Amino acid sequence: MAKTLEFSYHPYTLKLKHTFTVSSFSRNDTPVVLTEIEYDGKVGYGEASLPQYLGETQDSVMNFLSKIDLRIFEDPLDCDNILNYVENIEDGNNAAKASVDIALHDLIGKLLDISLYKYFGLNKPKNIYTSYTLGIDRKEIIKTKIDEAKDFKYLKIKLGADNEKEIIEIIRSVTNKPLYVDVNQGWKDKKEALDMIEWLFEKNVILIEQPLPKENTDDIAWLNERSPLPIIADESVKRLEDIDKMKDIYSGINIKLMKSTGLREALLMINKAKGIELKVMLGCMTETSCAVSAAAHLSSLADWNDLDGPLLISNDLFNGISYINGEVKLNDLPGIGLIKKSGFFE
Ligand code: MG
């Protein structure tokens, strides 16, 4: 068999189990592009997940990926050179780049017969409990979802629409589990935001994600200084170059592979954030077990893990991480540790 790096990609649509609503929009599905890199009889899997608000589409991703020719590289272990080449094709395209990064790391793990956390020199993730995300919903549906989430130790709730206190009271009428609150830039006034956070602090909420529009940096810094809860940047931060600007504004950052261009830069971001005393949340989009399991290999480094993507969809293509009583468990297979379900782009 000729040893060349063969790259391919396929559009796919993830079906959500529930209509998902955040402060600015609702949706029932998420477009993705799945990637494969094959070398010497092994196949690495990757994924680009494309929620609308990040601006990439299946067309933009496939257009970007069509410019990639991995056959110019002889050795798949030349990871930095390959990813630098992909990086330099064009600016932006973060999720498209992530889909190559993830597939390449999966392939490298398989070629070396080693799990990715070991390849990165990290401990095997242990006692990693993910939050389970509840979108904005009607009262009965929130209760149903909390019931579905009974195995999980932490819940994440999207706020930023009307009747926020009522939503929290509904949750608190059925469970006292610690809550992460994600506002998705939905609040506008810093003083009202502080009042709300002080109220949430009494309700066993443990962090607040992106309370104000990302442009309002002075207001966010004002809020972070006074808030009894850590304020975490999500929409404000994508890549390594953004982190320095977060230092005096936020308490922590939410790192996601689809923003960071994949595992290589996510790891650099985690180390950089820790070096300047920013807390780290490891998050995901609506994604299959491919990208979320990839992220889980870094989970031992994060202060909080929000890795529930595969739980929110009904047509996952892979078995990867499992969730045992809310704990994220990696298997001992090489690479990401994926088993492709049958019948899919054979
Ligand atoms: Mg968020």
mmCIF file of C-alpha atoms and ligand atoms in Angstrom:
data_model
loop_
_atom_site.group_PDB
_atom_site.id
_atom_site.type_symbol
_atom_site.label_atom_id
_atom_site.label_comp_id
_atom_site.label_asym_id
_atom_site.label_seq_id
_atom_site.Cartn_x
_atom_site.Cartn_y
_atom_site.Cartn_z
ATOM 1 C CA MET A 1 0.000 0.000 0.000
ATOM 2 C CA ALA A 2 1.358 3.418 -0.958
ATOM 3 C CA LYS A 3 1.864 5.532 2.120
ATOM 4 C CA THR A 4 0.202 8.831 1.340
ATOM 5 C CA LEU A 5 -2.018 11.061 3.438
ATOM 6 C CA GLU A 6 -5.505 10.900 1.947
ATOM 7 C CA PHE A 7 -7.950 13.548 3.076
ATOM 8 C CA SER A 8 -11.740 13.483 2.579
ATOM 9 C CA TYR A 9 -14.778 15.289 3.971
ATOM 10 C CA HIS A 10 -18.560 14.937 4.034
ATOM 11 C CA PRO A 11 -21.431 17.253 5.080
ATOM 12 C CA TYR A 12 -23.852 15.917 7.684
ATOM 13 C CA THR A 13 -26.705 17.378 9.741
ATOM 14 C CA LEU A 14 -27.009 16.753 13.456
ATOM 15 C CA LYS A 15 -30.583 16.427 14.704
ATOM 16 C CA LEU A 16 -31.187 17.935 18.128
ATOM 17 C CA LYS A 17 -33.274 15.996 20.624
ATOM 18 C CA HIS A 18 -34.985 19.229 21.709
ATOM 19 C CA THR A 19 -35.386 22.611 20.022
ATOM 20 C CA PHE A 20 -32.505 24.584 21.460
ATOM 21 C CA THR A 21 -33.080 28.220 22.396
ATOM 22 C CA VAL A 22 -30.545 30.725 23.693
ATOM 23 C CA SER A 23 -30.949 34.473 24.196
ATOM 24 C CA SER A 24 -30.729 35.328 20.492
ATOM 25 C CA PHE A 25 -32.126 32.377 18.462
ATOM 26 C CA SER A 26 -33.642 28.850 18.321
ATOM 27 C CA ARG A 27 -32.669 25.845 16.252
ATOM 28 C CA ASN A 28 -33.498 22.150 15.664
ATOM 29 C CA ASP A 29 -30.388 20.991 13.893
ATOM 30 C CA THR A 30 -26.715 21.822 13.482
ATOM 31 C CA PRO A 31 -24.787 21.412 10.223
ATOM 32 C CA VAL A 32 -21.387 19.749 10.505
ATOM 33 C CA VAL A 33 -18.670 18.578 8.146
ATOM 34 C CA LEU A 34 -16.950 15.303 8.992
ATOM 35 C CA THR A 35 -13.371 14.709 7.935
ATOM 36 C CA GLU A 36 -11.123 11.672 7.514
ATOM 37 C CA ILE A 37 -7.381 11.441 7.089
ATOM 38 C CA GLU A 38 -6.137 8.030 6.019
ATOM 39 C CA TYR A 39 -2.561 6.780 6.111
ATOM 40 C CA ASP A 40 -1.078 3.298 6.059
ATOM 41 C CA GLY A 41 -4.426 1.587 6.670
ATOM 42 C CA LYS A 42 -5.398 3.805 9.639
ATOM 43 C CA VAL A 43 -8.116 6.466 9.567
ATOM 44 C CA GLY A 44 -8.312 9.548 11.784
ATOM 45 C CA TYR A 45 -11.699 11.227 12.223
ATOM 46 C CA GLY A 46 -12.439 14.919 12.584
ATOM 47 C CA GLU A 47 -15.386 17.270 12.649
ATOM 48 C CA ALA A 48 -16.339 20.897 12.070
ATOM 49 C CA SER A 49 -19.524 21.895 13.903
ATOM 50 C CA LEU A 50 -21.178 25.001 12.511
ATOM 51 C CA PRO A 51 -23.613 26.812 14.777
ATOM 52 C CA GLN A 52 -24.955 29.798 12.860
ATOM 53 C CA TYR A 53 -23.576 32.514 15.096
ATOM 54 C CA LEU A 54 -19.943 31.676 14.341
ATOM 55 C CA GLY A 55 -20.410 32.449 10.649
ATOM 56 C CA GLU A 56 -18.990 29.293 9.051
ATOM 57 C CA THR A 57 -21.240 27.117 6.862
ATOM 58 C CA GLN A 58 -20.909 23.693 5.258
ATOM 59 C CA ASP A 59 -20.121 25.492 1.980
ATOM 60 C CA SER A 60 -17.433 27.711 3.503
ATOM 61 C CA VAL A 61 -15.862 24.729 5.280
ATOM 62 C CA MET A 62 -15.859 22.519 2.181
ATOM 63 C CA ASN A 63 -14.494 25.377 0.121
ATOM 64 C CA PHE A 64 -11.642 25.787 2.601
ATOM 65 C CA LEU A 65 -11.004 22.045 2.867
ATOM 66 C CA SER A 66 -10.908 21.708 -0.934
ATOM 67 C CA LYS A 67 -7.712 23.796 -0.899
ATOM 68 C CA ILE A 68 -5.895 21.283 1.301
ATOM 69 C CA ASP A 69 -3.572 18.716 -0.237
ATOM 70 C CA LEU A 70 -2.052 16.569 2.491
ATOM 71 C CA ARG A 71 -0.245 14.381 -0.041
ATOM 72 C CA ILE A 72 2.556 16.961 -0.054
ATOM 73 C CA PHE A 73 3.503 15.683 3.411
ATOM 74 C CA GLU A 74 5.332 12.411 3.774
ATOM 75 C CA ASP A 75 5.000 11.929 7.510
ATOM 76 C CA PRO A 76 1.695 12.343 9.395
ATOM 77 C CA LEU A 77 3.692 12.831 12.600
ATOM 78 C CA ASP A 78 4.866 16.169 11.173
ATOM 79 C CA CYS A 79 1.925 17.599 13.061
ATOM 80 C CA ASP A 80 3.105 21.208 13.495
ATOM 81 C CA ASN A 81 4.205 21.532 9.874
ATOM 82 C CA ILE A 82 0.917 20.128 8.602
ATOM 83 C CA LEU A 83 -1.214 22.324 10.849
ATOM 84 C CA ASN A 84 0.879 25.416 10.067
ATOM 85 C CA TYR A 85 0.266 24.739 6.380
ATOM 86 C CA VAL A 86 -3.492 24.493 7.025
ATOM 87 C CA GLU A 87 -3.388 27.634 9.183
ATOM 88 C CA ASN A 88 -1.700 29.640 6.456
ATOM 89 C CA ILE A 89 -4.112 28.745 3.644
ATOM 90 C CA GLU A 90 -6.510 31.508 4.739
ATOM 91 C CA ASP A 91 -7.483 33.494 7.844
ATOM 92 C CA GLY A 92 -10.542 32.534 9.871
ATOM 93 C CA ASN A 93 -12.197 29.166 9.102
ATOM 94 C CA ASN A 94 -11.602 28.079 12.690
ATOM 95 C CA ALA A 95 -14.004 25.129 12.685
ATOM 96 C CA ALA A 96 -12.729 23.959 9.285
ATOM 97 C CA LYS A 97 -9.178 24.053 10.650
ATOM 98 C CA ALA A 98 -10.316 22.216 13.776
ATOM 99 C CA SER A 99 -11.708 19.402 11.641
ATOM 100 C CA VAL A 100 -8.243 18.802 10.187
ATOM 101 C CA ASP A 101 -6.470 19.159 13.537
ATOM 102 C CA ILE A 102 -8.811 16.644 15.195
ATOM 103 C CA ALA A 103 -8.553 14.078 12.392
ATOM 104 C CA LEU A 104 -4.761 14.412 12.281
ATOM 105 C CA HIS A 105 -4.399 13.912 16.039
ATOM 106 C CA ASP A 106 -6.722 10.912 15.917
ATOM 107 C CA LEU A 107 -4.637 9.436 13.106
ATOM 108 C CA ILE A 108 -1.350 10.084 14.946
ATOM 109 C CA GLY A 109 -2.713 8.394 18.073
ATOM 110 C CA LYS A 110 -3.742 5.380 16.012
ATOM 111 C CA LEU A 111 -0.384 5.172 14.197
ATOM 112 C CA LEU A 112 1.478 5.350 17.530
ATOM 113 C CA ASP A 113 -1.121 3.119 19.239
ATOM 114 C CA ILE A 114 -1.531 5.633 22.069
ATOM 115 C CA SER A 115 -4.439 7.585 23.558
ATOM 116 C CA LEU A 116 -4.297 11.299 22.841
ATOM 117 C CA TYR A 117 -4.037 12.344 26.485
ATOM 118 C CA LYS A 118 -0.876 10.243 26.688
ATOM 119 C CA TYR A 119 0.425 11.694 23.432
ATOM 120 C CA PHE A 120 0.005 15.143 25.021
ATOM 121 C CA GLY A 121 1.736 13.955 28.219
ATOM 122 C CA LEU A 122 -1.394 14.446 30.331
ATOM 123 C CA ASN A 123 -2.981 12.400 33.076
ATOM 124 C CA LYS A 124 -5.905 10.191 32.225
ATOM 125 C CA PRO A 125 -8.973 12.296 33.006
ATOM 126 C CA LYS A 126 -10.510 11.147 36.281
ATOM 127 C CA ASN A 127 -13.471 12.527 38.212
ATOM 128 C CA ILE A 128 -14.429 14.754 35.297
ATOM 129 C CA TYR A 129 -18.086 15.667 35.638
ATOM 130 C CA THR A 130 -19.691 17.507 32.759
ATOM 131 C CA SER A 131 -22.547 19.914 33.076
ATOM 132 C CA TYR A 132 -25.733 19.154 31.154
ATOM 133 C CA THR A 133 -27.177 22.107 29.239
ATOM 134 C CA LEU A 134 -30.787 23.252 29.386
ATOM 135 C CA GLY A 135 -31.891 25.737 26.699
ATOM 136 C CA ILE A 136 -34.488 28.418 27.286
ATOM 137 C CA ASP A 137 -37.841 26.619 27.480
ATOM 138 C CA ARG A 138 -41.367 26.435 28.779
ATOM 139 C CA LYS A 139 -41.885 25.386 32.362
ATOM 140 C CA GLU A 140 -43.026 21.793 31.709
ATOM 141 C CA ILE A 141 -40.174 21.178 29.282
ATOM 142 C CA ILE A 142 -37.580 22.482 31.736
ATOM 143 C CA LYS A 143 -38.870 20.022 34.303
ATOM 144 C CA THR A 144 -38.751 17.160 31.777
ATOM 145 C CA LYS A 145 -35.192 18.052 30.848
ATOM 146 C CA ILE A 146 -34.088 18.193 34.474
ATOM 147 C CA ASP A 147 -35.509 14.727 34.863
ATOM 148 C CA GLU A 148 -33.557 13.561 31.802
ATOM 149 C CA ALA A 149 -30.456 15.068 33.408
ATOM 150 C CA LYS A 150 -30.871 13.261 36.709
ATOM 151 C CA ASP A 151 -27.491 11.504 36.362
ATOM 152 C CA PHE A 152 -25.590 14.772 36.036
ATOM 153 C CA LYS A 153 -24.050 16.649 38.958
ATOM 154 C CA TYR A 154 -24.033 20.062 37.293
ATOM 155 C CA LEU A 155 -26.626 21.762 35.120
ATOM 156 C CA LYS A 156 -26.016 24.630 32.736
ATOM 157 C CA ILE A 157 -28.909 26.955 32.043
ATOM 158 C CA LYS A 158 -29.190 29.521 29.277
ATOM 159 C CA LEU A 159 -30.556 32.863 30.474
ATOM 160 C CA GLY A 160 -30.908 36.251 28.809
ATOM 161 C CA ALA A 161 -34.572 36.062 27.779
ATOM 162 C CA ASP A 162 -37.529 37.217 29.902
ATOM 163 C CA ASN A 163 -38.690 35.574 33.138
ATOM 164 C CA GLU A 164 -35.162 34.601 34.190
ATOM 165 C CA LYS A 165 -35.897 34.458 37.892
ATOM 166 C CA GLU A 166 -38.932 32.312 37.208
ATOM 167 C CA ILE A 167 -36.771 29.837 35.252
ATOM 168 C CA ILE A 168 -34.334 29.579 38.152
ATOM 169 C CA GLU A 169 -37.195 29.133 40.628
ATOM 170 C CA ILE A 170 -38.638 26.320 38.459
ATOM 171 C CA ILE A 171 -35.275 24.579 38.495
ATOM 172 C CA ARG A 172 -34.922 25.102 42.226
ATOM 173 C CA SER A 173 -38.382 23.646 42.813
ATOM 174 C CA VAL A 174 -37.054 20.286 41.569
ATOM 175 C CA THR A 175 -33.298 20.256 42.219
ATOM 176 C CA ASN A 176 -30.599 22.045 44.161
ATOM 177 C CA LYS A 177 -27.744 20.914 41.884
ATOM 178 C CA PRO A 178 -25.037 23.515 41.216
ATOM 179 C CA LEU A 179 -25.810 25.565 38.124
ATOM 180 C CA TYR A 180 -23.695 27.234 35.463
ATOM 181 C CA VAL A 181 -25.492 30.214 33.938
ATOM 182 C CA ASP A 182 -24.771 31.188 30.314
ATOM 183 C CA VAL A 183 -26.254 34.522 29.240
ATOM 184 C CA ASN A 184 -24.814 34.518 25.670
ATOM 185 C CA GLN A 185 -24.371 38.334 25.812
ATOM 186 C CA GLY A 186 -28.084 38.710 26.619
ATOM 187 C CA TRP A 187 -27.857 41.301 29.414
ATOM 188 C CA LYS A 188 -27.308 44.946 28.533
ATOM 189 C CA ASP A 189 -26.968 46.930 31.770
ATOM 190 C CA LYS A 190 -24.046 46.297 34.109
ATOM 191 C CA LYS A 191 -25.870 47.328 37.301
ATOM 192 C CA GLU A 192 -28.878 45.132 36.543
ATOM 193 C CA ALA A 193 -26.443 42.348 35.686
ATOM 194 C CA LEU A 194 -24.735 42.706 39.073
ATOM 195 C CA ASP A 195 -28.081 42.646 40.902
ATOM 196 C CA MET A 196 -29.029 39.492 39.023
ATOM 197 C CA ILE A 197 -25.687 37.816 39.728
ATOM 198 C CA GLU A 198 -25.994 38.603 43.440
ATOM 199 C CA TRP A 199 -29.438 36.999 43.378
ATOM 200 C CA LEU A 200 -28.091 33.951 41.469
ATOM 201 C CA PHE A 201 -25.221 33.618 43.953
ATOM 202 C CA GLU A 202 -27.815 32.800 46.628
ATOM 203 C CA LYS A 203 -29.286 30.105 44.350
ATOM 204 C CA ASN A 204 -26.233 27.862 44.161
ATOM 205 C CA VAL A 205 -25.135 29.194 40.777
ATOM 206 C CA ILE A 206 -21.356 28.786 40.522
ATOM 207 C CA LEU A 207 -20.332 30.707 37.391
ATOM 208 C CA ILE A 208 -21.658 33.183 34.828
ATOM 209 C CA GLU A 209 -20.754 32.873 31.159
ATOM 210 C CA GLN A 210 -20.694 35.892 28.850
ATOM 211 C CA PRO A 211 -23.226 38.115 30.671
ATOM 212 C CA LEU A 212 -22.770 41.232 28.518
ATOM 213 C CA PRO A 213 -22.047 41.910 24.824
ATOM 214 C CA LYS A 214 -18.415 41.123 24.085
ATOM 215 C CA GLU A 215 -17.744 44.703 22.899
ATOM 216 C CA ASN A 216 -18.636 46.148 26.340
ATOM 217 C CA THR A 217 -15.230 45.449 27.836
ATOM 218 C CA ASP A 218 -15.295 48.267 30.417
ATOM 219 C CA ASP A 219 -18.669 47.104 31.721
ATOM 220 C CA ILE A 220 -17.539 43.483 31.866
ATOM 221 C CA ALA A 221 -14.421 44.473 33.827
ATOM 222 C CA TRP A 222 -16.596 46.555 36.185
ATOM 223 C CA LEU A 223 -18.902 43.593 36.680
ATOM 224 C CA ASN A 224 -16.116 41.058 37.151
ATOM 225 C CA GLU A 225 -14.524 43.191 39.858
ATOM 226 C CA ARG A 226 -17.743 43.262 41.889
ATOM 227 C CA SER A 227 -19.318 39.909 41.048
ATOM 228 C CA PRO A 228 -19.411 37.241 43.772
ATOM 229 C CA LEU A 229 -19.254 34.655 40.957
ATOM 230 C CA PRO A 230 -16.542 34.128 38.344
ATOM 231 C CA ILE A 231 -17.359 35.745 34.994
ATOM 232 C CA ILE A 232 -16.282 33.550 32.081
ATOM 233 C CA ALA A 233 -15.600 34.710 28.504
ATOM 234 C CA ASP A 234 -17.058 32.638 25.685
ATOM 235 C CA GLU A 235 -18.037 34.764 22.666
ATOM 236 C CA SER A 236 -15.184 37.158 23.621
ATOM 237 C CA VAL A 237 -12.418 34.630 23.101
ATOM 238 C CA LYS A 238 -11.601 32.335 20.230
ATOM 239 C CA ARG A 239 -7.864 31.849 19.829
ATOM 240 C CA LEU A 240 -4.564 32.133 21.645
ATOM 241 C CA GLU A 241 -4.069 35.725 20.497
ATOM 242 C CA ASP A 242 -7.273 36.792 22.307
ATOM 243 C CA ILE A 243 -6.220 35.643 25.767
ATOM 244 C CA ASP A 244 -4.043 38.574 26.853
ATOM 245 C CA LYS A 245 -7.011 40.904 26.361
ATOM 246 C CA MET A 246 -9.142 38.742 28.684
ATOM 247 C CA LYS A 247 -6.814 39.064 31.649
ATOM 248 C CA ASP A 248 -8.183 42.188 33.307
ATOM 249 C CA ILE A 249 -11.758 41.735 32.137
ATOM 250 C CA TYR A 250 -12.786 38.187 33.040
ATOM 251 C CA SER A 251 -12.061 35.543 35.684
ATOM 252 C CA GLY A 252 -11.839 32.735 33.158
ATOM 253 C CA ILE A 253 -12.300 31.656 29.556
ATOM 254 C CA ASN A 254 -14.337 28.989 27.797
ATOM 255 C CA ILE A 255 -12.110 27.127 25.339
ATOM 256 C CA LYS A 256 -13.796 25.173 22.534
ATOM 257 C CA LEU A 257 -12.074 23.262 19.744
ATOM 258 C CA MET A 258 -14.313 24.867 17.098
ATOM 259 C CA LYS A 259 -13.066 28.311 18.128
ATOM 260 C CA SER A 260 -9.448 27.414 18.857
ATOM 261 C CA THR A 261 -8.837 25.624 15.507
ATOM 262 C CA GLY A 262 -8.472 22.321 17.328
ATOM 263 C CA LEU A 263 -6.483 20.483 19.973
ATOM 264 C CA ARG A 264 -3.044 21.918 19.301
ATOM 265 C CA GLU A 265 -4.074 25.512 19.979
ATOM 266 C CA ALA A 266 -6.573 24.587 22.710
ATOM 267 C CA LEU A 267 -3.705 23.102 24.700
ATOM 268 C CA LEU A 268 -1.602 26.230 24.195
ATOM 269 C CA MET A 269 -4.588 28.328 25.277
ATOM 270 C CA ILE A 270 -5.103 26.313 28.445
ATOM 271 C CA ASN A 271 -1.466 26.702 29.421
ATOM 272 C CA LYS A 272 -1.422 30.392 28.597
ATOM 273 C CA ALA A 273 -4.632 31.066 30.540
ATOM 274 C CA LYS A 274 -3.337 29.231 33.588
ATOM 275 C CA GLY A 275 -0.093 31.172 33.388
ATOM 276 C CA ILE A 276 -1.975 34.446 33.798
ATOM 277 C CA GLU A 277 -4.375 33.128 36.424
ATOM 278 C CA LEU A 278 -7.444 32.823 34.272
ATOM 279 C CA LYS A 279 -9.698 29.876 35.065
ATOM 280 C CA VAL A 280 -10.407 27.439 32.251
ATOM 281 C CA MET A 281 -13.716 26.030 31.155
ATOM 282 C CA LEU A 282 -13.568 23.399 28.429
ATOM 283 C CA GLY A 283 -16.698 23.574 26.298
ATOM 284 C CA CYS A 284 -18.159 22.308 23.057
ATOM 285 C CA MET A 285 -20.781 23.095 20.453
ATOM 286 C CA THR A 286 -23.501 20.670 19.429
ATOM 287 C CA GLU A 287 -21.083 18.051 18.152
ATOM 288 C CA THR A 288 -20.853 14.314 17.669
ATOM 289 C CA SER A 289 -18.776 12.138 19.974
ATOM 290 C CA CYS A 290 -15.856 12.788 17.606
ATOM 291 C CA ALA A 291 -15.006 16.389 18.508
ATOM 292 C CA VAL A 292 -16.275 16.180 22.087
ATOM 293 C CA SER A 293 -14.266 13.033 22.840
ATOM 294 C CA ALA A 294 -11.231 14.779 21.349
ATOM 295 C CA ALA A 295 -11.721 17.696 23.746
ATOM 296 C CA ALA A 296 -12.200 15.301 26.659
ATOM 297 C CA HIS A 297 -8.536 14.261 26.360
ATOM 298 C CA LEU A 298 -7.666 17.757 27.683
ATOM 299 C CA SER A 299 -10.318 17.730 30.399
ATOM 300 C CA SER A 300 -7.965 17.000 33.308
ATOM 301 C CA LEU A 301 -6.546 20.506 32.803
ATOM 302 C CA ALA A 302 -9.849 22.386 33.015
ATOM 303 C CA ASP A 303 -11.506 23.907 36.080
ATOM 304 C CA TRP A 304 -14.950 23.213 34.615
ATOM 305 C CA ASN A 305 -16.011 20.869 31.824
ATOM 306 C CA ASP A 306 -19.055 21.415 29.661
ATOM 307 C CA LEU A 307 -18.800 18.455 27.312
ATOM 308 C CA ASP A 308 -22.393 17.418 26.741
ATOM 309 C CA GLY A 309 -22.663 17.868 22.930
ATOM 310 C CA PRO A 310 -23.354 14.217 22.003
ATOM 311 C CA LEU A 311 -26.107 14.028 24.619
ATOM 312 C CA LEU A 312 -28.079 16.736 22.848
ATOM 313 C CA ILE A 313 -28.279 14.979 19.459
ATOM 314 C CA SER A 314 -30.185 11.913 18.229
ATOM 315 C CA ASN A 315 -27.960 10.859 15.305
ATOM 316 C CA ASP A 316 -24.403 10.578 16.642
ATOM 317 C CA LEU A 317 -22.119 8.716 14.248
ATOM 318 C CA PHE A 318 -19.553 7.547 16.745
ATOM 319 C CA ASN A 319 -19.144 5.874 20.081
ATOM 320 C CA GLY A 320 -16.439 7.666 22.017
ATOM 321 C CA ILE A 321 -16.558 9.024 25.533
ATOM 322 C CA SER A 322 -19.261 7.642 27.759
ATOM 323 C CA TYR A 323 -21.174 9.348 30.528
ATOM 324 C CA ILE A 324 -21.498 7.301 33.698
ATOM 325 C CA ASN A 325 -23.568 9.120 36.310
ATOM 326 C CA GLY A 326 -22.468 12.385 34.767
ATOM 327 C CA GLU A 327 -18.804 11.428 34.775
ATOM 328 C CA VAL A 328 -16.986 11.684 31.443
ATOM 329 C CA LYS A 329 -15.147 8.428 30.788
ATOM 330 C CA LEU A 330 -12.544 7.876 28.098
ATOM 331 C CA ASN A 331 -11.890 4.398 26.778
ATOM 332 C CA ASP A 332 -8.378 3.004 26.211
ATOM 333 C CA LEU A 333 -8.513 2.866 22.432
ATOM 334 C CA PRO A 334 -5.778 4.732 20.533
ATOM 335 C CA GLY A 335 -6.206 8.289 19.255
ATOM 336 C CA ILE A 336 -9.463 9.907 20.292
ATOM 337 C CA GLY A 337 -10.920 6.458 21.046
ATOM 338 C CA LEU A 338 -13.715 6.426 18.489
ATOM 339 C CA ILE A 339 -15.705 3.553 17.099
ATOM 340 C CA LYS A 340 -17.605 4.545 14.002
ATOM 341 C CA LYS A 341 -21.173 3.320 13.967
ATOM 342 C CA SER A 342 -21.919 1.154 10.930
ATOM 343 C CA GLY A 343 -23.509 2.374 7.726
ATOM 344 C CA PHE A 344 -21.882 5.775 7.644
ATOM 345 C CA PHE A 345 -19.861 6.995 4.639
ATOM 346 C CA GLU A 346 -18.290 3.602 4.061
HETATM 347 MG MG MG B 1 -21.436 29.913 26.089
#
